[in-house]
Amino acid sequence: MIRVFVVEDMHVVRAGLVALLDGEFGIEVVGNAADAPEALTRVSGAEPDVALLDIDLPGMDGLALAHELSWRVPTCRTLMLTALDRAGHVQRALDAGASGYLLKTLSPQELANAVRAVSAGGRVIEPAELAELAGAATPLTLREAEVLRLAAGGADTRAIAADLFLGVGTVRNRLSAAVGKLHARTLVDAIRIAERHGWI
């Protein structure tokens, strides 16, 4: 179960996010707050895996809160959710220790997938153009990029497993992780995204 803490100052939006994420399989909202001071008071006891933060909070903004959380609750990864589509904000979020940056125009399923990807250790930035402008690193691990590169060359799962001296199940898991982290619908789509960004 992925434990999520939501910080959003607009009550209706916060309630919607809580209801949406609580309705997703494998995700549980363990707390929420309207601003940074309230979040800092409650978050340690909640022990979340992922904190979903709005940037435009009253007082201490979400970027400062992300930085504060990175040392107060080092096991909690932060995911920014905002209406601000500026590359400078993306870079600041990454510098503050955030693992993801999403615009509020994304779909409910994309948000849930992003929470899962960040919880699994990935990095998620949407839209992808913001990642390019901010010079963001690949969300893929070296191993995931390796199996994706071999798949792009036409190798099937068994051939990749033999090539890398891995089990077929391990290869499938890495390919599946890569597809999830890239928010792709299929493996072919993941390869296209990774190639477009120069990640494989």
PDB file of N, CA and C in Angstrom, residues 30-71:
ATOM      1  N   VAL A  30      -3.073   9.117   3.812  1.00  0.00           N
ATOM      2  CA  VAL A  30      -2.902   9.021   5.262  1.00  0.00           C
ATOM      3  C   VAL A  30      -2.968  10.376   5.968  1.00  0.00           C
ATOM      4  N   GLY A  31      -3.173  11.439   5.187  1.00  0.00           N
ATOM      5  CA  GLY A  31      -3.292  12.757   5.787  1.00  0.00           C
ATOM      6  C   GLY A  31      -3.356  13.834   4.735  1.00  0.00           C
ATOM      7  N   ASN A  32      -3.787  15.029   5.148  1.00  0.00           N
ATOM      8  CA  ASN A  32      -3.813  16.165   4.221  1.00  0.00           C
ATOM      9  C   ASN A  32      -3.714  17.448   5.018  1.00  0.00           C
ATOM     10  N   ALA A  33      -3.317  18.518   4.337  1.00  0.00           N
ATOM     11  CA  ALA A  33      -3.138  19.813   4.998  1.00  0.00           C
ATOM     12  C   ALA A  33      -3.370  20.923   3.989  1.00  0.00           C
ATOM     13  N   ALA A  34      -3.706  22.117   4.507  1.00  0.00           N
ATOM     14  CA  ALA A  34      -3.986  23.261   3.656  1.00  0.00           C
ATOM     15  C   ALA A  34      -2.767  24.153   3.435  1.00  0.00           C
ATOM     16  N   ASP A  35      -1.730  23.985   4.269  1.00  0.00           N
ATOM     17  CA  ASP A  35      -0.532  24.824   4.120  1.00  0.00           C
ATOM     18  C   ASP A  35       0.688  24.101   4.699  1.00  0.00           C
ATOM     19  N   ALA A  36       1.852  24.716   4.538  1.00  0.00           N
ATOM     20  CA  ALA A  36       3.105  24.085   4.961  1.00  0.00           C
ATOM     21  C   ALA A  36       3.197  23.874   6.473  1.00  0.00           C
ATOM     22  N   PRO A  37       2.878  24.884   7.313  1.00  0.00           N
ATOM     23  CA  PRO A  37       2.979  24.655   8.765  1.00  0.00           C
ATOM     24  C   PRO A  37       2.114  23.485   9.234  1.00  0.00           C
ATOM     25  N   GLU A  38       0.886  23.403   8.707  1.00  0.00           N
ATOM     26  CA  GLU A  38      -0.002  22.308   9.080  1.00  0.00           C
ATOM     27  C   GLU A  38       0.573  20.975   8.610  1.00  0.00           C
ATOM     28  N   ALA A  39       1.142  20.983   7.394  1.00  0.00           N
ATOM     29  CA  ALA A  39       1.737  19.760   6.841  1.00  0.00           C
ATOM     30  C   ALA A  39       2.907  19.297   7.697  1.00  0.00           C
ATOM     31  N   LEU A  40       3.771  20.221   8.091  1.00  0.00           N
ATOM     32  CA  LEU A  40       4.948  19.859   8.874  1.00  0.00           C
ATOM     33  C   LEU A  40       4.571  19.326  10.254  1.00  0.00           C
ATOM     34  N   THR A  41       3.448  19.791  10.780  1.00  0.00           N
ATOM     35  CA  THR A  41       2.969  19.307  12.080  1.00  0.00           C
ATOM     36  C   THR A  41       2.459  17.875  11.980  1.00  0.00           C
ATOM     37  N   ARG A  42       1.802  17.570  10.865  1.00  0.00           N
ATOM     38  CA  ARG A  42       1.124  16.279  10.742  1.00  0.00           C
ATOM     39  C   ARG A  42       1.908  15.191  10.011  1.00  0.00           C
ATOM     40  N   VAL A  43       2.830  15.573   9.139  1.00  0.00           N
ATOM     41  CA  VAL A  43       3.392  14.595   8.203  1.00  0.00           C
ATOM     42  C   VAL A  43       4.245  13.513   8.866  1.00  0.00           C
ATOM     43  N   SER A  44       5.015  13.843   9.865  1.00  0.00           N
ATOM     44  CA  SER A  44       5.881  12.835  10.494  1.00  0.00           C
ATOM     45  C   SER A  44       5.080  11.684  11.086  1.00  0.00           C
ATOM     46  N   GLY A  45       3.983  12.012  11.773  1.00  0.00           N
ATOM     47  CA  GLY A  45       3.151  10.976  12.365  1.00  0.00           C
ATOM     48  C   GLY A  45       2.424  10.140  11.336  1.00  0.00           C
ATOM     49  N   ALA A  46       2.180  10.720  10.166  1.00  0.00           N
ATOM     50  CA  ALA A  46       1.450  10.004   9.109  1.00  0.00           C
ATOM     51  C   ALA A  46       2.339   8.994   8.384  1.00  0.00           C
ATOM     52  N   GLU A  47       3.655   9.212   8.397  1.00  0.00           N
ATOM     53  CA  GLU A  47       4.631   8.331   7.745  1.00  0.00           C
ATOM     54  C   GLU A  47       4.279   8.024   6.288  1.00  0.00           C
ATOM     55  N   PRO A  48       4.116   9.066   5.449  1.00  0.00           N
ATOM     56  CA  PRO A  48       3.771   8.822   4.046  1.00  0.00           C
ATOM     57  C   PRO A  48       4.966   8.363   3.217  1.00  0.00           C
ATOM     58  N   ASP A  49       4.664   7.679   2.128  1.00  0.00           N
ATOM     59  CA  ASP A  49       5.688   7.298   1.150  1.00  0.00           C
ATOM     60  C   ASP A  49       5.858   8.414   0.123  1.00  0.00           C
ATOM     61  N   VAL A  50       4.748   9.100  -0.167  1.00  0.00           N
ATOM     62  CA  VAL A  50       4.739  10.174  -1.170  1.00  0.00           C
ATOM     63  C   VAL A  50       3.941  11.350  -0.623  1.00  0.00           C
ATOM     64  N   ALA A  51       4.497  12.567  -0.758  1.00  0.00           N
ATOM     65  CA  ALA A  51       3.762  13.786  -0.425  1.00  0.00           C
ATOM     66  C   ALA A  51       3.428  14.496  -1.735  1.00  0.00           C
ATOM     67  N   LEU A  52       2.141  14.740  -1.961  1.00  0.00           N
ATOM     68  CA  LEU A  52       1.672  15.439  -3.153  1.00  0.00           C
ATOM     69  C   LEU A  52       1.472  16.894  -2.777  1.00  0.00           C
ATOM     70  N   LEU A  53       2.292  17.784  -3.332  1.00  0.00           N
ATOM     71  CA  LEU A  53       2.326  19.180  -2.895  1.00  0.00           C
ATOM     72  C   LEU A  53       1.946  20.147  -4.001  1.00  0.00           C
ATOM     73  N   ASP A  54       1.081  21.102  -3.669  1.00  0.00           N
ATOM     74  CA  ASP A  54       0.837  22.238  -4.561  1.00  0.00           C
ATOM     75  C   ASP A  54       2.019  23.195  -4.380  1.00  0.00           C
ATOM     76  N   ILE A  55       2.414  23.881  -5.433  1.00  0.00           N
ATOM     77  CA  ILE A  55       3.518  24.846  -5.299  1.00  0.00           C
ATOM     78  C   ILE A  55       3.013  26.144  -4.684  1.00  0.00           C
ATOM     79  N   ASP A  56       1.868  26.613  -5.150  1.00  0.00           N
ATOM     80  CA  ASP A  56       1.362  27.929  -4.772  1.00  0.00           C
ATOM     81  C   ASP A  56       0.586  27.871  -3.458  1.00  0.00           C
ATOM     82  N   LEU A  57       1.324  27.665  -2.361  1.00  0.00           N
ATOM     83  CA  LEU A  57       0.715  27.620  -1.028  1.00  0.00           C
ATOM     84  C   LEU A  57       0.900  28.963  -0.333  1.00  0.00           C
ATOM     85  N   PRO A  58       0.002  29.330   0.573  1.00  0.00           N
ATOM     86  CA  PRO A  58       0.190  30.582   1.327  1.00  0.00           C
ATOM     87  C   PRO A  58       1.375  30.456   2.283  1.00  0.00           C
ATOM     88  N   GLY A  59       2.102  31.542   2.459  1.00  0.00           N
ATOM     89  CA  GLY A  59       3.274  31.497   3.347  1.00  0.00           C
ATOM     90  C   GLY A  59       4.415  30.748   2.698  1.00  0.00           C
ATOM     91  N   MET A  60       4.867  29.686   3.334  1.00  0.00           N
ATOM     92  CA  MET A  60       5.924  28.845   2.756  1.00  0.00           C
ATOM     93  C   MET A  60       5.363  28.113   1.543  1.00  0.00           C
ATOM     94  N   ASP A  61       5.992  28.296   0.368  1.00  0.00           N
ATOM     95  CA  ASP A  61       5.449  27.638  -0.827  1.00  0.00           C
ATOM     96  C   ASP A  61       5.819  26.156  -0.866  1.00  0.00           C
ATOM     97  N   GLY A  62       5.253  25.452  -1.847  1.00  0.00           N
ATOM     98  CA  GLY A  62       5.463  24.017  -1.960  1.00  0.00           C
ATOM     99  C   GLY A  62       6.903  23.621  -2.217  1.00  0.00           C
ATOM    100  N   LEU A  63       7.665  24.488  -2.887  1.00  0.00           N
ATOM    101  CA  LEU A  63       9.072  24.179  -3.155  1.00  0.00           C
ATOM    102  C   LEU A  63       9.886  24.197  -1.864  1.00  0.00           C
ATOM    103  N   ALA A  64       9.633  25.207  -1.033  1.00  0.00           N
ATOM    104  CA  ALA A  64      10.315  25.268   0.265  1.00  0.00           C
ATOM    105  C   ALA A  64       9.881  24.097   1.142  1.00  0.00           C
ATOM    106  N   LEU A  65       8.609  23.739   1.053  1.00  0.00           N
ATOM    107  CA  LEU A  65       8.101  22.607   1.830  1.00  0.00           C
ATOM    108  C   LEU A  65       8.757  21.302   1.375  1.00  0.00           C
ATOM    109  N   ALA A  66       8.935  21.145   0.079  1.00  0.00           N
ATOM    110  CA  ALA A  66       9.598  19.943  -0.445  1.00  0.00           C
ATOM    111  C   ALA A  66      11.008  19.820   0.121  1.00  0.00           C
ATOM    112  N   HIS A  67      11.720  20.948   0.156  1.00  0.00           N
ATOM    113  CA  HIS A  67      13.085  20.953   0.696  1.00  0.00           C
ATOM    114  C   HIS A  67      13.083  20.580   2.178  1.00  0.00           C
ATOM    115  N   GLU A  68      12.134  21.135   2.914  1.00  0.00           N
ATOM    116  CA  GLU A  68      12.024  20.865   4.351  1.00  0.00           C
ATOM    117  C   GLU A  68      11.713  19.383   4.596  1.00  0.00           C
ATOM    118  N   LEU A  69      10.800  18.837   3.793  1.00  0.00           N
ATOM    119  CA  LEU A  69      10.427  17.437   3.961  1.00  0.00           C
ATOM    120  C   LEU A  69      11.571  16.487   3.629  1.00  0.00           C
ATOM    121  N   SER A  70      12.446  16.898   2.701  1.00  0.00           N
ATOM    122  CA  SER A  70      13.536  16.016   2.269  1.00  0.00           C
ATOM    123  C   SER A  70      14.477  15.656   3.408  1.00  0.00           C
ATOM    124  N   TRP A  71      14.594  16.538   4.415  1.00  0.00           N
ATOM    125  CA  TRP A  71      15.452  16.181   5.555  1.00  0.00           C
ATOM    126  C   TRP A  71      14.660  15.815   6.803  1.00  0.00           C
TER     127      TRP A  71
END
